[in-house]
PDB file of C-alpha atoms in Angstrom:
ATOM      1  CA  MET A   1      56.973   9.845-100.895  1.00 52.00           C
ATOM      2  CA  PRO A   2      59.525  11.101 -98.361  1.00 67.00           C
ATOM      3  CA  LYS A   3      56.929  13.513 -96.997  1.00 87.00           C
ATOM      4  CA  LEU A   4      54.574  10.653 -96.192  1.00 86.00           C
ATOM      5  CA  LYS A   5      57.300   8.767 -94.320  1.00 91.00           C
ATOM      6  CA  GLU A   6      58.219  11.908 -92.417  1.00 92.00           C
ATOM      7  CA  ARG A   7      54.583  12.545 -91.487  1.00 90.00           C
ATOM      8  CA  ARG A   8      54.116   8.962 -90.274  1.00 91.00           C
ATOM      9  CA  GLN A   9      57.279   9.268 -88.176  1.00 93.00           C
ATOM     10  CA  GLN A  10      56.073  12.556 -86.673  1.00 93.00           C
ATOM     11  CA  ILE A  11      52.776  10.976 -85.672  1.00 93.00           C
ATOM     12  CA  ARG A  12      54.501   7.924 -84.128  1.00 93.00           C
ATOM     13  CA  GLU A  13      56.668  10.192 -81.977  1.00 94.00           C
ATOM     14  CA  MET A  14      53.753  12.229 -80.577  1.00 94.00           C
ATOM     15  CA  SER A  15      52.639  11.889 -77.003  1.00 94.00           C
ATOM     16  CA  LEU A  16      48.948  11.495 -76.203  1.00 95.00           C
ATOM     17  CA  PRO A  17      48.264  15.201 -75.462  1.00 95.00           C
ATOM     18  CA  GLU A  18      50.165  16.288 -78.580  1.00 96.00           C
ATOM     19  CA  ALA A  19      48.242  13.815 -80.738  1.00 96.00           C
ATOM     20  CA  GLN A  20      44.902  14.969 -79.339  1.00 96.00           C
ATOM     21  CA  ARG A  21      45.788  18.621 -79.952  1.00 97.00           C
ATOM     22  CA  GLU A  22      46.879  17.822 -83.528  1.00 97.00           C
ATOM     23  CA  LEU A  23      43.666  15.856 -84.098  1.00 97.00           C
ATOM     24  CA  LYS A  24      41.600  18.852 -83.011  1.00 98.00           C
ATOM     25  CA  GLU A  25      43.554  21.130 -85.358  1.00 97.00           C
ATOM     26  CA  LEU A  26      43.114  18.764 -88.308  1.00 97.00           C
ATOM     27  CA  ARG A  27      39.376  18.450 -87.734  1.00 98.00           C
ATOM     28  CA  THR A  28      39.097  22.238 -87.645  1.00 98.00           C
ATOM     29  CA  ARG A  29      41.150  22.434 -90.847  1.00 97.00           C
ATOM     30  CA  LEU A  30      38.875  19.914 -92.574  1.00 97.00           C
ATOM     31  CA  PHE A  31      35.813  21.898 -91.499  1.00 97.00           C
ATOM     32  CA  ASN A  32      37.318  25.117 -92.867  1.00 96.00           C
ATOM     33  CA  LEU A  33      38.225  23.359 -96.122  1.00 96.00           C
ATOM     34  CA  ARG A  34      34.616  22.273 -96.544  1.00 96.00           C
ATOM     35  CA  LEU A  35      33.467  25.871 -96.092  1.00 96.00           C
ATOM     36  CA  GLN A  36      36.031  27.088 -98.602  1.00 96.00           C
ATOM     37  CA  LYS A  37      34.935  24.433-101.083  1.00 95.00           C
ATOM     38  CA  GLN A  38      31.344  25.640-100.891  1.00 95.00           C
ATOM     39  CA  ARG A  39      32.519  29.166-101.648  1.00 95.00           C
ATOM     40  CA  GLY A  40      34.600  27.880-104.564  1.00 93.00           C
ATOM     41  CA  GLU A  41      37.935  28.867-103.032  1.00 93.00           C
ATOM     42  CA  VAL A  42      39.600  25.418-103.038  1.00 90.00           C
ATOM     43  CA  LYS A  43      41.666  24.622-106.103  1.00 90.00           C
ATOM     44  CA  ASN A  44      43.498  21.501-104.888  1.00 91.00           C
ATOM     45  CA  THR A  45      40.911  18.985-103.692  1.00 91.00           C
ATOM     46  CA  ARG A  46      43.648  16.466-102.835  1.00 94.00           C
ATOM     47  CA  ILE A  47      44.014  18.314 -99.525  1.00 94.00           C
ATOM     48  CA  PHE A  48      40.733  16.748 -98.369  1.00 95.00           C
ATOM     49  CA  ALA A  49      42.023  13.190 -98.750  1.00 95.00           C
ATOM     50  CA  GLN A  50      45.375  14.025 -97.151  1.00 94.00           C
ATOM     51  CA  THR A  51      43.700  15.632 -94.154  1.00 95.00           C
ATOM     52  CA  ARG A  52      41.286  12.722 -93.683  1.00 97.00           C
ATOM     53  CA  LYS A  53      44.164  10.246 -93.842  1.00 95.00           C
ATOM     54  CA  ASP A  54      46.150  12.220 -91.270  1.00 95.00           C
ATOM     55  CA  ILE A  55      43.087  12.211 -89.005  1.00 97.00           C
ATOM     56  CA  ALA A  56      42.831   8.422 -89.378  1.00 97.00           C
ATOM     57  CA  ARG A  57      46.534   7.997 -88.603  1.00 96.00           C
ATOM     58  CA  LEU A  58      46.192  10.112 -85.481  1.00 97.00           C
ATOM     59  CA  LEU A  59      43.095   8.248 -84.313  1.00 97.00           C
ATOM     60  CA  HIS A  60      44.944   4.954 -84.711  1.00 97.00           C
ATOM     61  CA  HIS A  61      47.972   6.284 -82.840  1.00 96.00           C
ATOM     62  CA  ILE A  62      45.787   7.647 -80.034  1.00 96.00           C
ATOM     63  CA  SER A  63      44.011   4.320 -79.635  1.00 96.00           C
ATOM     64  CA  GLN A  64      47.379   2.557 -79.411  1.00 95.00           C
ATOM     65  CA  LEU A  65      48.611   4.993 -76.770  1.00 94.00           C
ATOM     66  CA  GLU A  66      45.430   4.599 -74.733  1.00 94.00           C
ATOM     67  CA  ALA A  67      45.704   0.797 -74.924  1.00 94.00           C
ATOM     68  CA  GLU A  68      49.215   0.972 -73.469  1.00 89.00           C
ATOM     69  CA  GLN A  69      48.047   2.841 -70.367  1.00 82.00           C
TER      70      GLN A  69
END
């Protein structure tokens, strides 16, 4: 569980441009994971859920930052 707390803290500390850049990277990662899954290269499917949850956390953080401006 410490990793989850650390990840949440990292996201909370991000500025808007950093969060948007990270969001783009995670979406690209998820796309690549889907391609790898089709080719049968993915062994740990838990990565999909973790990536989607990180994307959701970032989207929430971005919306909060935009509301503050």
